[in-house]
Short mmCIF file of C-alpha atoms and ligand atoms in Angstrom, two decimals:
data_model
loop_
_atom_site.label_atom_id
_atom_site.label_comp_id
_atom_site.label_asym_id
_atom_site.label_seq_id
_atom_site.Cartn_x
_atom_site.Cartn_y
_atom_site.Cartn_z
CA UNK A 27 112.99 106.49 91.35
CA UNK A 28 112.14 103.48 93.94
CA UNK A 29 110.37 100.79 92.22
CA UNK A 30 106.80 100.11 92.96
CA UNK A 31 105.08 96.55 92.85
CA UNK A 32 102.03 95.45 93.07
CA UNK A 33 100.37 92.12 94.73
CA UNK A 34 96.74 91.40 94.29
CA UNK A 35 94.06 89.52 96.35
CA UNK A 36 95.15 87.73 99.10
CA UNK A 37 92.71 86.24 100.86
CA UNK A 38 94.03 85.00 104.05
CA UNK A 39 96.33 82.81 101.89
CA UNK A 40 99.44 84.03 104.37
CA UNK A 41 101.56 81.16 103.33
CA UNK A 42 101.47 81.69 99.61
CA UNK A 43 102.11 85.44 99.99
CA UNK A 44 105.39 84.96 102.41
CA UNK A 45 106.54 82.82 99.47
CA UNK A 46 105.46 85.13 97.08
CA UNK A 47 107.18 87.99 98.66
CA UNK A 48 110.53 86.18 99.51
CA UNK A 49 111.14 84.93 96.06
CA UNK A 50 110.88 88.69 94.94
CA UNK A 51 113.22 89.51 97.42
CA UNK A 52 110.94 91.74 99.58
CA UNK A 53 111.35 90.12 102.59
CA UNK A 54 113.93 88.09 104.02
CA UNK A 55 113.54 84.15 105.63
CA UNK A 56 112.78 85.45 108.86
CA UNK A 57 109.79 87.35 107.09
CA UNK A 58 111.46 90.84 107.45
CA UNK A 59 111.14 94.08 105.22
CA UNK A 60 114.19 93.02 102.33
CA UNK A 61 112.99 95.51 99.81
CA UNK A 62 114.89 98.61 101.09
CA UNK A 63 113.76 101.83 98.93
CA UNK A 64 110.93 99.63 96.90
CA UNK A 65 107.31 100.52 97.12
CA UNK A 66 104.94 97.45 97.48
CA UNK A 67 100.92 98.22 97.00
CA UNK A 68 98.36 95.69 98.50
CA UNK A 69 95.15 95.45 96.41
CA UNK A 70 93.08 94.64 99.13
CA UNK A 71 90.85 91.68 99.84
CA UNK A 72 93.38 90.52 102.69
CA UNK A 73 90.37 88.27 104.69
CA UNK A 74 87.85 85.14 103.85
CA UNK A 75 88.24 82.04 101.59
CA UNK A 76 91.45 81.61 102.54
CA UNK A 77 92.49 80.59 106.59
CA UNK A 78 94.34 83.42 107.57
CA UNK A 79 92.79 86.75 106.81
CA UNK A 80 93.92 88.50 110.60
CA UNK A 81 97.43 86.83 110.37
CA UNK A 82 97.53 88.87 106.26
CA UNK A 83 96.66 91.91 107.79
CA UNK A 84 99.03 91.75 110.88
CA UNK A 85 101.63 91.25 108.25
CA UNK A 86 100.94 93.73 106.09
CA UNK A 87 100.71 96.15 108.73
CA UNK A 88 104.13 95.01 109.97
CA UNK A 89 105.82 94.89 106.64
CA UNK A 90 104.65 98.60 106.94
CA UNK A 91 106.44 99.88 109.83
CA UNK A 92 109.44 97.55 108.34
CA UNK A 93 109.35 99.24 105.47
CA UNK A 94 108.58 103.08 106.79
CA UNK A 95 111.88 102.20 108.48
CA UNK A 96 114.17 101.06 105.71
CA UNK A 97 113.17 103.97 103.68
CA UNK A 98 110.92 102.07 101.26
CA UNK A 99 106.70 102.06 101.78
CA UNK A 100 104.33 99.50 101.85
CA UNK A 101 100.24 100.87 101.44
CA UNK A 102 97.17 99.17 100.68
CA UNK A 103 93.72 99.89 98.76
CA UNK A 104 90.50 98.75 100.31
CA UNK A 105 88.53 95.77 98.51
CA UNK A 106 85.29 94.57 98.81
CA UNK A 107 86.22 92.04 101.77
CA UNK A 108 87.22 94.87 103.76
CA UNK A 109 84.37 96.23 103.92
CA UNK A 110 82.66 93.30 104.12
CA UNK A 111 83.86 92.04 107.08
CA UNK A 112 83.18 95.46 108.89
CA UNK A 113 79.95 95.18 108.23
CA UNK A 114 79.17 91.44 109.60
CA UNK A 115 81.43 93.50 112.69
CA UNK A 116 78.84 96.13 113.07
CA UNK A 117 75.77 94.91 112.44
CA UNK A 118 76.21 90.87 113.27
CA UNK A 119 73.00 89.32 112.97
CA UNK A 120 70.47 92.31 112.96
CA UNK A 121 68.32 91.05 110.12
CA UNK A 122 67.85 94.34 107.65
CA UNK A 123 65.20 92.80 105.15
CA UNK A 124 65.09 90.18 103.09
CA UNK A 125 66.16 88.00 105.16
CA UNK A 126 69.54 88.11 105.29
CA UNK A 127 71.82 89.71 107.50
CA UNK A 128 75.40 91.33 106.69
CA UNK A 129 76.90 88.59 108.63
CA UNK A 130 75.13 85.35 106.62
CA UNK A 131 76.18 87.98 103.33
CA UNK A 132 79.99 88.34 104.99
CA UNK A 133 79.77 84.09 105.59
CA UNK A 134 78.62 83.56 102.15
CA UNK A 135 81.52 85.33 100.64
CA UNK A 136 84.12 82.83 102.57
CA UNK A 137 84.11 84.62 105.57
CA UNK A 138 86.02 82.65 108.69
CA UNK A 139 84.81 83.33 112.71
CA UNK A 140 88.01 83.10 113.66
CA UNK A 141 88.85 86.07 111.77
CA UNK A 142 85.93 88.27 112.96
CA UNK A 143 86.77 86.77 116.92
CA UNK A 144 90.05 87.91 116.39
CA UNK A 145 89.17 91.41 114.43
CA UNK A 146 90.38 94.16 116.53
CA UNK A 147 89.76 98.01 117.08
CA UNK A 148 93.50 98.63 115.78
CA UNK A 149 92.48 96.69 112.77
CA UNK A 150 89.45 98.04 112.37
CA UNK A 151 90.81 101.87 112.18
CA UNK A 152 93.82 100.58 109.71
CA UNK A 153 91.15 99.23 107.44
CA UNK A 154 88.74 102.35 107.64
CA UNK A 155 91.65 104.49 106.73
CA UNK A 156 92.22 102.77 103.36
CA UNK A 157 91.72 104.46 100.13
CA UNK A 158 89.91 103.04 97.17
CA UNK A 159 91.71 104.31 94.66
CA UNK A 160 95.25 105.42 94.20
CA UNK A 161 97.39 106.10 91.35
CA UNK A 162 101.67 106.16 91.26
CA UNK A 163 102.65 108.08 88.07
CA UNK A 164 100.54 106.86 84.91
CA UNK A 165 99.03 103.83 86.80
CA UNK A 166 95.48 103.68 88.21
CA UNK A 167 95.25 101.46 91.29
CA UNK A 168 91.91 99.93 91.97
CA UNK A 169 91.16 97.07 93.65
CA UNK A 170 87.87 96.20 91.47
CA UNK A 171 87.49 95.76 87.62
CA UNK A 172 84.11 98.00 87.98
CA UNK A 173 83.11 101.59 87.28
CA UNK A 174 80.62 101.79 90.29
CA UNK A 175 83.48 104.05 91.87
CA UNK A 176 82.54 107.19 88.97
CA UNK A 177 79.24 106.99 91.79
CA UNK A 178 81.24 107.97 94.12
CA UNK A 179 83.26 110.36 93.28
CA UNK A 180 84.69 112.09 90.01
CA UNK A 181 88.18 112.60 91.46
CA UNK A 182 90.36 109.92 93.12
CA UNK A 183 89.48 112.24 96.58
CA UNK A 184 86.13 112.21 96.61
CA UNK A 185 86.11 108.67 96.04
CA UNK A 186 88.26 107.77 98.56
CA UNK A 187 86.71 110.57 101.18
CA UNK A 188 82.66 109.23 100.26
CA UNK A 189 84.08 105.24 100.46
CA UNK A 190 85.21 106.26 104.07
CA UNK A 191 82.43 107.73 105.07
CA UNK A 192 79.89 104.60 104.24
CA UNK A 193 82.65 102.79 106.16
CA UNK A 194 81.56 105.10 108.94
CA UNK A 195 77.71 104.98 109.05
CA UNK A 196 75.82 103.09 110.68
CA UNK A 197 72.99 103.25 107.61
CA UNK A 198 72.98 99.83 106.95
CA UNK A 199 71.46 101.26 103.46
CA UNK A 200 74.45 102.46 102.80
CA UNK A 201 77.16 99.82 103.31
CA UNK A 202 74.46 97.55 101.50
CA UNK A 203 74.98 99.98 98.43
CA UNK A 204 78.53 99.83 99.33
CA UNK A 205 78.80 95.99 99.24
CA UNK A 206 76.04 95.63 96.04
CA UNK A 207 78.33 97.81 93.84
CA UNK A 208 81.75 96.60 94.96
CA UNK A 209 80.67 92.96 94.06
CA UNK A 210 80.47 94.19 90.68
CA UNK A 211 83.33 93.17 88.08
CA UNK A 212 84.66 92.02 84.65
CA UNK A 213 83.64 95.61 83.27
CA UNK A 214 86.99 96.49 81.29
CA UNK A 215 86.46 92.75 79.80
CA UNK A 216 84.93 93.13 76.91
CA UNK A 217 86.83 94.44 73.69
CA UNK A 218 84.05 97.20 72.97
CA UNK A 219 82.19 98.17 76.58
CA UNK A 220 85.24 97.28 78.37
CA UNK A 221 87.25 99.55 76.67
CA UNK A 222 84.86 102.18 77.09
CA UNK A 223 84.57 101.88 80.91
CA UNK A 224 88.03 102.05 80.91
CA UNK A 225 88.50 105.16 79.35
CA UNK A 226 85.74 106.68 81.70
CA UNK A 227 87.25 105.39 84.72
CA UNK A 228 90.90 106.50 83.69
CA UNK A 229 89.36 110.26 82.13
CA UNK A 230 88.01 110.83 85.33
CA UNK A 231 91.05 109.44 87.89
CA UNK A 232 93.87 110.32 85.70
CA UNK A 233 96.41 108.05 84.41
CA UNK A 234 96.96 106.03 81.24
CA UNK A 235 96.32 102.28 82.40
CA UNK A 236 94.73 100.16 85.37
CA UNK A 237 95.94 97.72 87.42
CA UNK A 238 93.29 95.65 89.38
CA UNK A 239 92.48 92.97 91.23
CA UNK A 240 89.05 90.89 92.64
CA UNK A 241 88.59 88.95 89.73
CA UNK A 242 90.60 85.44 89.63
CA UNK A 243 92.66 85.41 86.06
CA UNK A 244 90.81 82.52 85.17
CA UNK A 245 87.46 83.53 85.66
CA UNK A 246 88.14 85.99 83.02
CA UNK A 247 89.98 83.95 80.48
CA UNK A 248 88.91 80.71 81.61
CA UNK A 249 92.30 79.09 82.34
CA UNK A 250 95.37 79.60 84.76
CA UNK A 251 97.94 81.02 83.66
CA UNK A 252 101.75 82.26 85.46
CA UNK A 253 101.85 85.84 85.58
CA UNK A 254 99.06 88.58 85.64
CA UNK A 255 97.21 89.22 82.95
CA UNK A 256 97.65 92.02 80.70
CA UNK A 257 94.58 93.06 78.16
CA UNK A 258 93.11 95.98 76.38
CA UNK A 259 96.14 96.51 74.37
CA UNK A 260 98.14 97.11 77.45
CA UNK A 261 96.10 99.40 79.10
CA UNK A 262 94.76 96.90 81.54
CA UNK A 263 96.24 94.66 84.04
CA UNK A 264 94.66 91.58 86.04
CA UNK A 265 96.81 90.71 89.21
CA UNK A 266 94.81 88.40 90.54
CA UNK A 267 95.98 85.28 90.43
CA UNK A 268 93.89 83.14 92.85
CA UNK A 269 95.87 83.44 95.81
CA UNK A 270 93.24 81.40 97.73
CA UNK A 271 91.98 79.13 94.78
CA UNK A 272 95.37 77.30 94.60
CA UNK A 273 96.47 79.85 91.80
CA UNK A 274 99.20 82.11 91.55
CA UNK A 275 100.97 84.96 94.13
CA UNK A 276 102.49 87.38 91.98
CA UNK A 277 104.38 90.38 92.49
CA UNK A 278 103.85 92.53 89.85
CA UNK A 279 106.96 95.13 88.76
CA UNK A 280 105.07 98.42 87.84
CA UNK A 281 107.09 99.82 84.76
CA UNK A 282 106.95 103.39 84.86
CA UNK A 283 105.66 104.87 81.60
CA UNK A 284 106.74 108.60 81.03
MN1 LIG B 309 87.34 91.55 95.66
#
């Protein structure tokens, strides 16, 4: 079996995540595909905060065909930025109540101009084909420490076919819900709730554990620390590290469990 790894939120922190990736010997100095057979999952969250959310993506999308070609696969889940930036695409400045508009929201949550000026149709189609959810073997994929997905959906597929269908509309009502829920996290956190999400989420998806990203390590346990964080007696895994915050870019080795 290939091995699979996993590298959290990015946010347009390019440099960190070409370092990140070398040192794990996934792509080579020139920046090439390295990883032959190996499977590499994106998180999502590739724009804002950081400065170079369109030159993630393009890389990403490269490593992609690199990797398509060597045999191995690189894929992607859809976070919250994702969508976000869509939006602030779409809509711009059309004020829909309350006064704010999805591009003020998009700007709020670290969005860069140069990133939307330089968003592109090809872009935009990669992104809207992105699933939400995804699991390899025993391991549940999501990008969000939430449960908001279970409104979505009550199989991986219908989550991932009713998340790209809101990416589709242009009911701002619904890529408001979209954004609300997705902004959600820290909902596996606690010893007794937490747990009990977790179960729901992983009853209803399949597999025996989560990996996730969207929520820094730290803002969780309150302190940096090197490698992703692993709670709820194993069940859980953070792989956030604060790519953008001056934290960590991990590459996480999934361990299959049989
Ligand atoms: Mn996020």
């Amino acid at each position: 079996m290939p091995v699979t790894y996993v590298v959290g939120d990015v946010h347009g922190a390019l440099d960190l995540l070409l370092t990140t990736l070398r040192e794990a010997g996934l792509i080579d100095a020139g920046g090439h595909w390295s990883g032959a057979r190996a499977r590499l999952w994106f998180l999502g969250d590739f724009f804002d905060r950081g400065p170079n959310g369109i030159g993630t993506l393009e890389t990403v999308m490269r490593l992609q065909h690199e990797a398509q070609a060597a045999g191995g696969r690189v894929a992607a889940l859809m976070g919250n930025h994702e969508p976000l930036i869509l939006a602030a695409r779409r809509f711009g400045n059309r004020n829909l109540g309350g006064g704010a508009s999805f591009l003020n929201l998009w700007h709020f949550n670290g969005g860069h101009d140069s990133d939307l000026w330089a968003l592109r149709d090809e872009h935009v189609r990669w992104i809207e084909n992105l699933p939400a959810l995804a699991r390899v073997g025993e391991t549940l994929l999501m990008h969000a420490d939430a449960t908001f997905y279970l409104e979505y959906g009550s199989s991986l597929e219908a989550v991932n076919a009713a998340i790209g269908a809101t990416l589709q509309s242009d009911d701002p009502r619904e890529w408001d819900r979209l954004l609300e829920a997705f902004a959600c996290r820290r909902e596996f956190w606690d010893p007794v709730r937490g747990k009990a999400n977790l179960q729901k989420v992983l009853a209803a998806y399949g597999g025996s554990r989560v990996v996730h990203g969207h929520t820094p390590v730290p803002y969780l346990t309150g302190r940096a620390q090197p490698e992703p964080l692993v709670y709820q007696g194993g069940r859980c895994v953070n792989v956030d590290g604060g790519m953008a915050y001056g934290g960590y870019g991990w590459v996480y080795r999934l361990e299959e469990q049989t």
